[in-house]
Coordinates of C-alpha atoms and ligand atoms in Angstrom, one line a residue:
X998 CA -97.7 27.2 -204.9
X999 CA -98.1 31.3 -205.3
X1000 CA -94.9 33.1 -205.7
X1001 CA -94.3 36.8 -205.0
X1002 CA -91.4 39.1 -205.1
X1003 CA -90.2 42.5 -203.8
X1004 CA -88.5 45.4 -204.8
X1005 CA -87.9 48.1 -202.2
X1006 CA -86.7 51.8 -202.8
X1007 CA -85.7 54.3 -200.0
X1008 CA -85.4 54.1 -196.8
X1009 CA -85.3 51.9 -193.8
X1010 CA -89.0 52.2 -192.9
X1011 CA -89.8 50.8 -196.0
X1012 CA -87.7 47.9 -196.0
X1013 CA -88.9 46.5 -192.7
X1014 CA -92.7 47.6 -194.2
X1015 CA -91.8 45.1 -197.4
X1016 CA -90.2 42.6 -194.3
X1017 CA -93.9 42.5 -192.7
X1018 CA -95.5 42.0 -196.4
X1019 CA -93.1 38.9 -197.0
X1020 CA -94.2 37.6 -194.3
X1021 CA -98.3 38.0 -194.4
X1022 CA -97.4 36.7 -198.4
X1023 CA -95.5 33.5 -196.5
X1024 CA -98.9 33.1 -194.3
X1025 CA -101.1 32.9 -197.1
X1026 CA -99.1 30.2 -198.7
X1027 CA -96.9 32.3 -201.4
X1028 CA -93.6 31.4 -201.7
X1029 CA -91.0 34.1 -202.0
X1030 CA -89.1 34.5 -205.5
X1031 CA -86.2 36.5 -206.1
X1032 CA -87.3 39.9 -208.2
X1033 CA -85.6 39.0 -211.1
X1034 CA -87.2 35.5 -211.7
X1035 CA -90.8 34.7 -212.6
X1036 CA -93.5 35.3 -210.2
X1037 CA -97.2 35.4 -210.0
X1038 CA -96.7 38.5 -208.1
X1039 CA -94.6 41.2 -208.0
X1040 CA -94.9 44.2 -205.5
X1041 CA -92.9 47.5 -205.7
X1042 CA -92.3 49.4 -202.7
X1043 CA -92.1 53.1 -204.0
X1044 CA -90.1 56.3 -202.6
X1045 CA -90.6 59.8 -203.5
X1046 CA -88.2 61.7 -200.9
X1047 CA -86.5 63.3 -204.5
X1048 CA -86.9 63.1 -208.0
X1049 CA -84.2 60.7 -208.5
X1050 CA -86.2 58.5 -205.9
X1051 CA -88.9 59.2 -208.3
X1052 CA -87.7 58.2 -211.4
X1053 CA -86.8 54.9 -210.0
X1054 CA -89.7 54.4 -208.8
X1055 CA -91.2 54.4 -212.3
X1056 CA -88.7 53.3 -213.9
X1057 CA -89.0 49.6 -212.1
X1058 CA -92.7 49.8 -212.9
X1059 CA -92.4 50.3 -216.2
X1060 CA -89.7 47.6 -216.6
X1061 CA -91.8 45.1 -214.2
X1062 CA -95.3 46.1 -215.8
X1063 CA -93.7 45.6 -219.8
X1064 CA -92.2 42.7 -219.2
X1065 CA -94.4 40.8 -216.5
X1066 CA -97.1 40.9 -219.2
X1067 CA -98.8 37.8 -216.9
X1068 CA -98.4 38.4 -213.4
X1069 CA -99.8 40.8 -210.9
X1070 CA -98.1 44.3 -210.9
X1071 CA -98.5 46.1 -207.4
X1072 CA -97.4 49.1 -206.7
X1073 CA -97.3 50.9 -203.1
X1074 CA -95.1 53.2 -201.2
X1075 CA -94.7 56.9 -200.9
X1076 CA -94.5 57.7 -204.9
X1077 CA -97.8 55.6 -205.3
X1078 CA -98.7 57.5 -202.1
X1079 CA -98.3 60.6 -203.4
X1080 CA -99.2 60.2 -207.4
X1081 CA -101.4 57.7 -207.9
X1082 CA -102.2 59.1 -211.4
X1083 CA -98.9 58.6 -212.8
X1084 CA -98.8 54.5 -211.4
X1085 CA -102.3 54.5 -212.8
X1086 CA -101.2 55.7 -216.0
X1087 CA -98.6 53.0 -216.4
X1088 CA -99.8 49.7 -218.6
X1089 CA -99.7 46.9 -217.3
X1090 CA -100.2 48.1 -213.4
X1091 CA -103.1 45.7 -211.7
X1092 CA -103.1 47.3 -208.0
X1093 CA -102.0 50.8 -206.1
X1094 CA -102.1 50.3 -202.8
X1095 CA -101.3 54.0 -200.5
X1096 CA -99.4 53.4 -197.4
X1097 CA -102.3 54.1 -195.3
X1098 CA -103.4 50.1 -196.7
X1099 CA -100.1 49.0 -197.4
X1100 CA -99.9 46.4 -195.1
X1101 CA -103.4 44.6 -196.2
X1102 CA -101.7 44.0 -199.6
X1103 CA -101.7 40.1 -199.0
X1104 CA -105.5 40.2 -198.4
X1105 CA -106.1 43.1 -200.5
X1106 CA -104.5 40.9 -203.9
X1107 CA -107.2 38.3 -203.3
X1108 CA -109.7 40.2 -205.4
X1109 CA -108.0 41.7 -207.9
X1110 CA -107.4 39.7 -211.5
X1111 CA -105.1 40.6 -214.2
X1112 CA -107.3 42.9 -216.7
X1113 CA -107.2 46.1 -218.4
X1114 CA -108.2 48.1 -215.6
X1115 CA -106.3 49.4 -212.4
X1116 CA -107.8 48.7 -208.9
X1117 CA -106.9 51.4 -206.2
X1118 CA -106.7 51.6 -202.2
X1119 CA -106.0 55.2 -201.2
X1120 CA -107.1 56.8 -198.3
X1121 CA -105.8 60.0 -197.3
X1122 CA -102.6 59.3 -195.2
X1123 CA -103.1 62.7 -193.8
X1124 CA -106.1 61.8 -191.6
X1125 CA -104.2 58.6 -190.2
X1126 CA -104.8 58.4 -186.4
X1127 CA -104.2 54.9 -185.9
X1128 CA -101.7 53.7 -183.7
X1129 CA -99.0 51.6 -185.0
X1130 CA -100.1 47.6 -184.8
X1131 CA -98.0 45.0 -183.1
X1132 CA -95.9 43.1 -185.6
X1133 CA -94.2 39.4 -184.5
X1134 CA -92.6 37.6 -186.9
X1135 CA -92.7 34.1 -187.3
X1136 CA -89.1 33.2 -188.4
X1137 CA -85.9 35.2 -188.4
X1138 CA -84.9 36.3 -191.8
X1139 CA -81.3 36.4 -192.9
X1140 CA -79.8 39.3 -190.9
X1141 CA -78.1 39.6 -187.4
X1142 CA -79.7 42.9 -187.0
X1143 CA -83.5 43.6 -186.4
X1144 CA -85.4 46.7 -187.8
X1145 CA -88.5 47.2 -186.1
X1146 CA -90.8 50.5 -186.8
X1147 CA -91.9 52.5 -183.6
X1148 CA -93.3 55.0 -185.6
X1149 CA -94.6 56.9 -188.8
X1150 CA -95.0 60.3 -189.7
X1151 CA -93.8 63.7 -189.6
X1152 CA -95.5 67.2 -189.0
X1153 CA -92.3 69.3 -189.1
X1154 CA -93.0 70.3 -193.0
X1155 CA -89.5 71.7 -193.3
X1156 CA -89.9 73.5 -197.0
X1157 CA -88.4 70.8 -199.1
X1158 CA -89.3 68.0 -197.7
X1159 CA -92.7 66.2 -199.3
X1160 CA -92.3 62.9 -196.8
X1161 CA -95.2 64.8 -194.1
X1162 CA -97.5 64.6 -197.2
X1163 CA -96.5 61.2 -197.9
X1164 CA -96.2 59.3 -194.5
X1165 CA -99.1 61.7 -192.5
X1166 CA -98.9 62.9 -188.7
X1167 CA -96.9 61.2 -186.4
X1168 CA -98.6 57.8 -185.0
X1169 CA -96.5 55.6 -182.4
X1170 CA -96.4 52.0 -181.3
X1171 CA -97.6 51.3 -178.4
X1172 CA -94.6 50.8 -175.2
X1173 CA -95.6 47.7 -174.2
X1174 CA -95.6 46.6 -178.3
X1175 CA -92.4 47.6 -178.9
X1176 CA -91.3 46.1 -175.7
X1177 CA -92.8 42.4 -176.8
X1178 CA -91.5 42.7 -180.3
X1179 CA -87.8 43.4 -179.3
X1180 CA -88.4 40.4 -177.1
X1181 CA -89.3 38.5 -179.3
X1182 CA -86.7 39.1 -181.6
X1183 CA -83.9 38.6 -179.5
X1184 CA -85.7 35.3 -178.9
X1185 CA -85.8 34.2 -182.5
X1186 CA -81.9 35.4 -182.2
X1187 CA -81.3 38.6 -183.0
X1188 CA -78.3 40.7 -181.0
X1189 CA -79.2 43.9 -182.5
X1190 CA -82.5 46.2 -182.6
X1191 CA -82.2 48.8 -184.9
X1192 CA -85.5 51.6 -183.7
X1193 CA -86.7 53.0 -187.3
X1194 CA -89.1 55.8 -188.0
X1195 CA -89.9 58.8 -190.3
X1196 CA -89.4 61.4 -187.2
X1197 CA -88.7 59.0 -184.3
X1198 CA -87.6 62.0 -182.1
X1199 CA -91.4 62.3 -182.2
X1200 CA -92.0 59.1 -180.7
X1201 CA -95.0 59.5 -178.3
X1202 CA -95.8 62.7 -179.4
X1203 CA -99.7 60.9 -179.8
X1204 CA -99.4 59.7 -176.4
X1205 CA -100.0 61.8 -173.2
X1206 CA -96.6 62.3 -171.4
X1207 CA -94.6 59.9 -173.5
X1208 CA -91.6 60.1 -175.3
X1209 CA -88.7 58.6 -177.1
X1210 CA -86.0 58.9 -174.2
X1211 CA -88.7 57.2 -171.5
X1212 CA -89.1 54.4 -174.2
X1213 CA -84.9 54.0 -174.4
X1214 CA -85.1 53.7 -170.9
X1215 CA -88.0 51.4 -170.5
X1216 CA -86.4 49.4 -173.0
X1217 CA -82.9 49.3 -171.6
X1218 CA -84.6 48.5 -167.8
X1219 CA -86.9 46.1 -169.0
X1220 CA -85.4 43.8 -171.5
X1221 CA -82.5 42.1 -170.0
X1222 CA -79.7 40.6 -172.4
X1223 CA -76.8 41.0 -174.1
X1224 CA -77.7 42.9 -177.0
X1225 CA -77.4 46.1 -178.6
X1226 CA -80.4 48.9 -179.5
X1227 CA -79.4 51.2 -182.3
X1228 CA -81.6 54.5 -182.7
X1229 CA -82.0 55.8 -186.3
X1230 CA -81.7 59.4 -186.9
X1231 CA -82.7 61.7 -184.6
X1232 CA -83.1 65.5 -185.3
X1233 CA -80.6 67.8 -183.0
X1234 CA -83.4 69.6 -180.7
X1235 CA -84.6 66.0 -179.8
X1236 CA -81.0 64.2 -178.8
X1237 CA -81.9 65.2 -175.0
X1238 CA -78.9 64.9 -172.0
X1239 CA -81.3 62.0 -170.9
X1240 CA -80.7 60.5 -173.9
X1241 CA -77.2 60.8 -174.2
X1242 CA -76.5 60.0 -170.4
X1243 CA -78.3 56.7 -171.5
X1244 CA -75.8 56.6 -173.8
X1245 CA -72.6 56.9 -171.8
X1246 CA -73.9 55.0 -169.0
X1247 CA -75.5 51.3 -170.5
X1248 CA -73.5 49.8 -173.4
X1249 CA -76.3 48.3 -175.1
X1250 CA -77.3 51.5 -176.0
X1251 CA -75.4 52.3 -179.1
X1252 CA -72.8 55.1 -179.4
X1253 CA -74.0 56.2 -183.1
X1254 CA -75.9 59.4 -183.7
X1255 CA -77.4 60.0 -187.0
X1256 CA -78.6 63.7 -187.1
X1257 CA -79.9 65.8 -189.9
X1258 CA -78.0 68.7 -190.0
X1259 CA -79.4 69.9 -193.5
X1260 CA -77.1 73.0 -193.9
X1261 CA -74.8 74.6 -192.2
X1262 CA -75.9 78.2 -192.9
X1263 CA -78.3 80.5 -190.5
X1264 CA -80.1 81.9 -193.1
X1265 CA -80.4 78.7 -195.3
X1266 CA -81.8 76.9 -192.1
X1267 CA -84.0 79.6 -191.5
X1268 CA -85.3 79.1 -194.8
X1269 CA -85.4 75.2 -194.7
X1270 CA -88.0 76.1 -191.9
X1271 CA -85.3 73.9 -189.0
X1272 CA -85.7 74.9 -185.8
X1273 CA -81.7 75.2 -184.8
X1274 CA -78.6 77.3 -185.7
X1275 CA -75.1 76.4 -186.8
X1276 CA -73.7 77.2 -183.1
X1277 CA -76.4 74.6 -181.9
X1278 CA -74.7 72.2 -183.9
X1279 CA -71.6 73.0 -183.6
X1280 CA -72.2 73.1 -179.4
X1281 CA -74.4 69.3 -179.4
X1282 CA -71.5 67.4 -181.9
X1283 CA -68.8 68.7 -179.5
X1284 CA -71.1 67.7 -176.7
X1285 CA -71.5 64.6 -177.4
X1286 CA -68.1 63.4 -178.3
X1287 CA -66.9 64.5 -174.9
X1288 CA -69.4 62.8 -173.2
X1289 CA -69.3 59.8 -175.3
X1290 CA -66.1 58.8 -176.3
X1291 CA -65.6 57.0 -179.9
X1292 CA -69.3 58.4 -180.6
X1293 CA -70.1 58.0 -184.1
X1294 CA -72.1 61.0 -185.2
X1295 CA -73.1 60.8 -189.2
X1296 CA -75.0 63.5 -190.6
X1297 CA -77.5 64.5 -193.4
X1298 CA -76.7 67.1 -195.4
X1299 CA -77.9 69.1 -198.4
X1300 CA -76.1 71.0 -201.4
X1301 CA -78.0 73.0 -203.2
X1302 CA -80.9 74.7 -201.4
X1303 CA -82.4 77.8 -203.1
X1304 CA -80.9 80.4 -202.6
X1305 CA -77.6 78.5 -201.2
X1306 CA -74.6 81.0 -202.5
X1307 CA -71.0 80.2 -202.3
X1308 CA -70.9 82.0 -198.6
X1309 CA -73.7 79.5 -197.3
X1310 CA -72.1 76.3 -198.8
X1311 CA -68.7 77.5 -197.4
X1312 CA -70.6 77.5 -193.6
X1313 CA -72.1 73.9 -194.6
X1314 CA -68.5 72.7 -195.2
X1315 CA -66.5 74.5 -192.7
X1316 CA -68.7 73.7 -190.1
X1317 CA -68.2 69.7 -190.8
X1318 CA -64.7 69.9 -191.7
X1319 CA -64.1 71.2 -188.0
X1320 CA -66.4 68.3 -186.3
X1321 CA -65.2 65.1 -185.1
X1322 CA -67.9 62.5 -187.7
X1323 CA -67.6 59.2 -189.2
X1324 CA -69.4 60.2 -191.9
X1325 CA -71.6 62.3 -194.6
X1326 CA -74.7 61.0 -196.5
X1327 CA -74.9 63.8 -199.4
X1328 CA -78.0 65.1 -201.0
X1329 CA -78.5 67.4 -204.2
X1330 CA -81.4 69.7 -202.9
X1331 CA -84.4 68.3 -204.9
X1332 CA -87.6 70.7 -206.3
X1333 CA -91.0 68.7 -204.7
X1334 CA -93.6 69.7 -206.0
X1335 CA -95.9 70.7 -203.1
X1336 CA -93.3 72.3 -201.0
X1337 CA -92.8 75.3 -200.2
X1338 CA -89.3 75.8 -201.5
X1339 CA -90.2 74.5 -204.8
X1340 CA -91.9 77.9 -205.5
X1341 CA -88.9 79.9 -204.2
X1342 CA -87.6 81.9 -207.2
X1343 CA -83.9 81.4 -206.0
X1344 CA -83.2 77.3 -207.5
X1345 CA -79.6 76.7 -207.8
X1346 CA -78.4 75.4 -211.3
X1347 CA -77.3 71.8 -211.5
X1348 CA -74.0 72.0 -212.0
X1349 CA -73.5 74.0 -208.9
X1350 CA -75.3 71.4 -206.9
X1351 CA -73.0 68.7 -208.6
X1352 CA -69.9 70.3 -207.9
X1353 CA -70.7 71.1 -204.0
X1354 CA -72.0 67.9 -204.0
X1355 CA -68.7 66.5 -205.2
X1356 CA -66.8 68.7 -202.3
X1357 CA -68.9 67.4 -199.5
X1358 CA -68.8 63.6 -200.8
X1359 CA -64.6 64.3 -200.4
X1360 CA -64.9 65.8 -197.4
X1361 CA -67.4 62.5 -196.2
X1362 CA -64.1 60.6 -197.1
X1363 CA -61.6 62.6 -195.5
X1364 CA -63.9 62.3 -192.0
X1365 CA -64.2 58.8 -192.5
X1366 CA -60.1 58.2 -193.0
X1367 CA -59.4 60.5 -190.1
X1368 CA -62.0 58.8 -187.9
X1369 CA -60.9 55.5 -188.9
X1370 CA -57.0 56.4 -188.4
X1371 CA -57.8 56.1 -184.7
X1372 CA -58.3 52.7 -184.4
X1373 CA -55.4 50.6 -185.3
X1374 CA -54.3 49.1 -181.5
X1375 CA -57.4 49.3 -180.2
X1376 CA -60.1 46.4 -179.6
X1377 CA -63.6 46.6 -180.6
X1378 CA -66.7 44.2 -180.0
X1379 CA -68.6 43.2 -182.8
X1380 CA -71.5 41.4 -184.0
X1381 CA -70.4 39.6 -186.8
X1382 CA -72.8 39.8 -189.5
X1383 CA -71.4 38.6 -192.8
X1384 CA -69.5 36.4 -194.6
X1385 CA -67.0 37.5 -197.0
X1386 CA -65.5 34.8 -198.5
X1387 CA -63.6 31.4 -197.3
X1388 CA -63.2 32.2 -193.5
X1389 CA -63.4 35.9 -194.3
X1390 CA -66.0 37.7 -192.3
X1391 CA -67.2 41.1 -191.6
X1392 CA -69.2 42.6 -188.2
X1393 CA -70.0 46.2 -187.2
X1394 CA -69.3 47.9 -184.0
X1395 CA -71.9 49.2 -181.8
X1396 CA -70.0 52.9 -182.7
X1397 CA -70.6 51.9 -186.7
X1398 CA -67.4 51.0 -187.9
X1399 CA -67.5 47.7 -190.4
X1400 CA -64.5 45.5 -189.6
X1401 CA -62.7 42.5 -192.1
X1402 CA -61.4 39.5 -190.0
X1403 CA -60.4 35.8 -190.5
X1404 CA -61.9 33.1 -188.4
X1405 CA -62.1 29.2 -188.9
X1406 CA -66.0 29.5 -187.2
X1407 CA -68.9 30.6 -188.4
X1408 CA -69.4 33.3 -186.0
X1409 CA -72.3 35.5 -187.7
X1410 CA -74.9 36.5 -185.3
X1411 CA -72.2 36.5 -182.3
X1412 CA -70.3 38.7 -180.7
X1413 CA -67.0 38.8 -180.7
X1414 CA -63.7 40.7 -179.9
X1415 CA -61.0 42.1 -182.6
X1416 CA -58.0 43.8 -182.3
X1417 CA -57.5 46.1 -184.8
X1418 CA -54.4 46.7 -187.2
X1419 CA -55.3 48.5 -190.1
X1420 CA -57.5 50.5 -191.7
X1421 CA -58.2 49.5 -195.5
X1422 CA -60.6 51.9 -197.3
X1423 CA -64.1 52.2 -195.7
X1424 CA -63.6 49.1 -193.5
X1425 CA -61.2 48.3 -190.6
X1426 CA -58.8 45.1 -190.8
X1427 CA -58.6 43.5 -187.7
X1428 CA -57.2 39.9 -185.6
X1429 CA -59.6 38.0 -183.5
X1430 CA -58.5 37.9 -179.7
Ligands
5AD612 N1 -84.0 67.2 -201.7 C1 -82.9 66.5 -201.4 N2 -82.8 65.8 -200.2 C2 -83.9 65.7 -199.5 N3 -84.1 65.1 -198.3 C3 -85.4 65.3 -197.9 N4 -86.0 66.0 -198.8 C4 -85.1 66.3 -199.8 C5 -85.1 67.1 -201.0 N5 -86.3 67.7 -201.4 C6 -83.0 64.4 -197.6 C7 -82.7 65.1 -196.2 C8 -83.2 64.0 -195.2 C9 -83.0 62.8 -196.0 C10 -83.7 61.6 -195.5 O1 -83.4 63.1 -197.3 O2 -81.3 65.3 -196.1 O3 -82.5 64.1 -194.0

């Protein structure tokens, strides 16, 4: 029998795109290796959303494509997407696939043979019109959560951001699709959907009169069950009161809002090209934790922006020091070539990035401890998701929070209830009840 393996970078989209490839492989007979074991082929799923993403990127072809001197090399993704040249350049590379043909990779691979030259699928993602295809899959894999994709693409071209020129315009999946595959998961046992996208407060934005809080609702009124649906990030102009009133009102709906804030200063949002102001922010994130209580709001943000000076970072921090969050995902601002901000004269050294970095990964942890500090006393429903060690077992809240408890079952993929006692580092301790 065939064996392939995968190696994904980046974000969620991409992992449940390399899900789907598994599983066309798995339907054409290949059996799936681990990555760091022999294969016949071996396919790298590629991000480019920084440099650091980048070198990665090439830094796993290389490694794969000098040492897999036999097998099949493919590479795809949004850094193959983006520079095909460079992947070309690499020895040893058999196949570049761009995303607009990444998923015909398992058919694709049928015609190509190990040889000195490179074969290459790229058609310009930025004409893409298609709408997203149904996906079922045949067999659950290992997790107790579901990512499904509803859509792809972005038109918002915010200055530093070179994922529009890598994932296209915004497509969507069909209603009635997404309806049938969450179905369909929770029949092949999944308690949680997790909605991915590039821009997924887009959703519908190809389809007359359709949008992302009509699909949350059609979702929620059509799919009965006890399960939970957890949106990805959404961008602060698209987290509508319908929305939220979902929100508050049906407890399947997740209480977790990812949202991009980016930066916390006017004039460096002004110049980030995003639509929204500080006070907006500030005004939503309040918003929503009154309306939603034990909300988990998480939030993008960026050090380093051109022409970011000390009086812009200190608006960035003070502004999510005095939010209620569960948390910070950092970024060092990141020159993409082919943005508009990677011509602006102002860059910001990298040492000055590092260090406000540094400040806001601190500040992540102090939000974290003070949102956690809450919870001791309080119960919590979980889906419990892994196992730990010996009768050890961890599951996450529908508001985020990852929780330790003992239990004689095996209880992954249920949901259960746990008191909690204690908080211990980024995770909560807790006692079944
Ligand atoms: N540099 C650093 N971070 C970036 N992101 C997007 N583009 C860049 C860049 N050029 C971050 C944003 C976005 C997240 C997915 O990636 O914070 O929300």
């Amino acid at each position: 029998m065939k064996t392939a393996a995968f190696y994904t970078l980046g974000c969620k989209v991409n992992q449940v795109e390399t899900e789907q490839l598994k599983e066309q492989f798995l339907r054409k007979g290949y059996e799936i290796v681990p990555f760091n074991g022999p294969a016949d082929v071996y396919v790298i799923n590629t991000c480019t959303v920084t440099h650091v993403s980048d070198r990665k990127s090439r830094a796993m072809v290389r490694r794969i494509a000098r040492q897999q001197k036999d097998s099949l090399v493919v590479v795809t993704g949004c850094w193959a997407e983006t520079d095909p040249h460079q992947a070309t350049s690499i020895e040893g590379v058999d196949l570049i696939v761009g995303n607009r043909d990444k998923e015909k990779i398992a058919d694709l691979i049928d015609d190509v043979k190990k040889s000195e030259s490179v074969t290459t699928y790229w058609r310009p993602v930025s004409e893409a019109a298609e709408k997203l295809p149904l996906w079922l899959y045949s067999q659950p894999h290992e997790r107790t959560r579901a990512f499904i994709k509803i859509q792809d693409g972005c038109q918002s071209y915010c200055t530093y951001c070179i994922v529009p020129y890598a994932r296209g315009p915004v497509r969507s999946k069909e209603p009635e699709d997404v309806l049938h595959e969450i179905k369909q998961l929770l029949q092949l046992g999944y308690k949680e959907i997790v909605l991915t996208g590039i821009h997924i407060g887009q959703y519908g934005k190809d389809m007359k009169g359709y949008n992302l809080e009509q699909l949350l609702d059609e979702i929620l009124d059509k799919v009965p069950g006890d399960y939970r649906l957890r949106p990805g990030s959404i961008e602060i102009n698209e987290i509508t009161p319908p929305i939220l009133a979902l929100m508050s009102q049906d407890n399947r709906l997740c209480r977790h809002l990812h949202i991009p804030l980016q930066s916390g200063s006017d004039s460096i949002l002004k110049a980030m090209g995003r639509k929204y102001d500080r006070e907006d922010f500030r005004r939503l994130v309040n918003e929503v934790n009154e309306q939603i209580p034990g909300i988990a709001v998480t939030v993008d943000i960026m050090a380093g922006f051109p022409g970011e000076i000390e009086a812009d970072f200190a608006d960035s921090f003070n502004l999510l020091e005095s939010l209620k969050l569960l948390d910070l995902h950092v970024f060092k601002y990141s020159r993409r070539p082919g943005t508009r901000a990677a011509e602006y004269l102002d860059q910001i050294d990298e040492k000055t990035k590092n260090y406000r970095s540094e400040q806001l990964l601190k500040l992540a942890d102090k939000k974290r401890s003070e949102f956690l500090s809450t919870y001791p006393g309080q119960t919590l429903r979980l889906l419990v998701e892994k196992q730990t060690g010996p009768g050890q077992y961890t599951g996450l809240s529908d508001n985020y929070l990852e929780v330790s408890f003992t239990c004689e079952n095996d209880l992954r993929g249920e949901f259960v209830q746990v008191q909690i006692e204690s908080v211990q580092g980024r995770q909560l301790r807790g006692r079944l009840k």
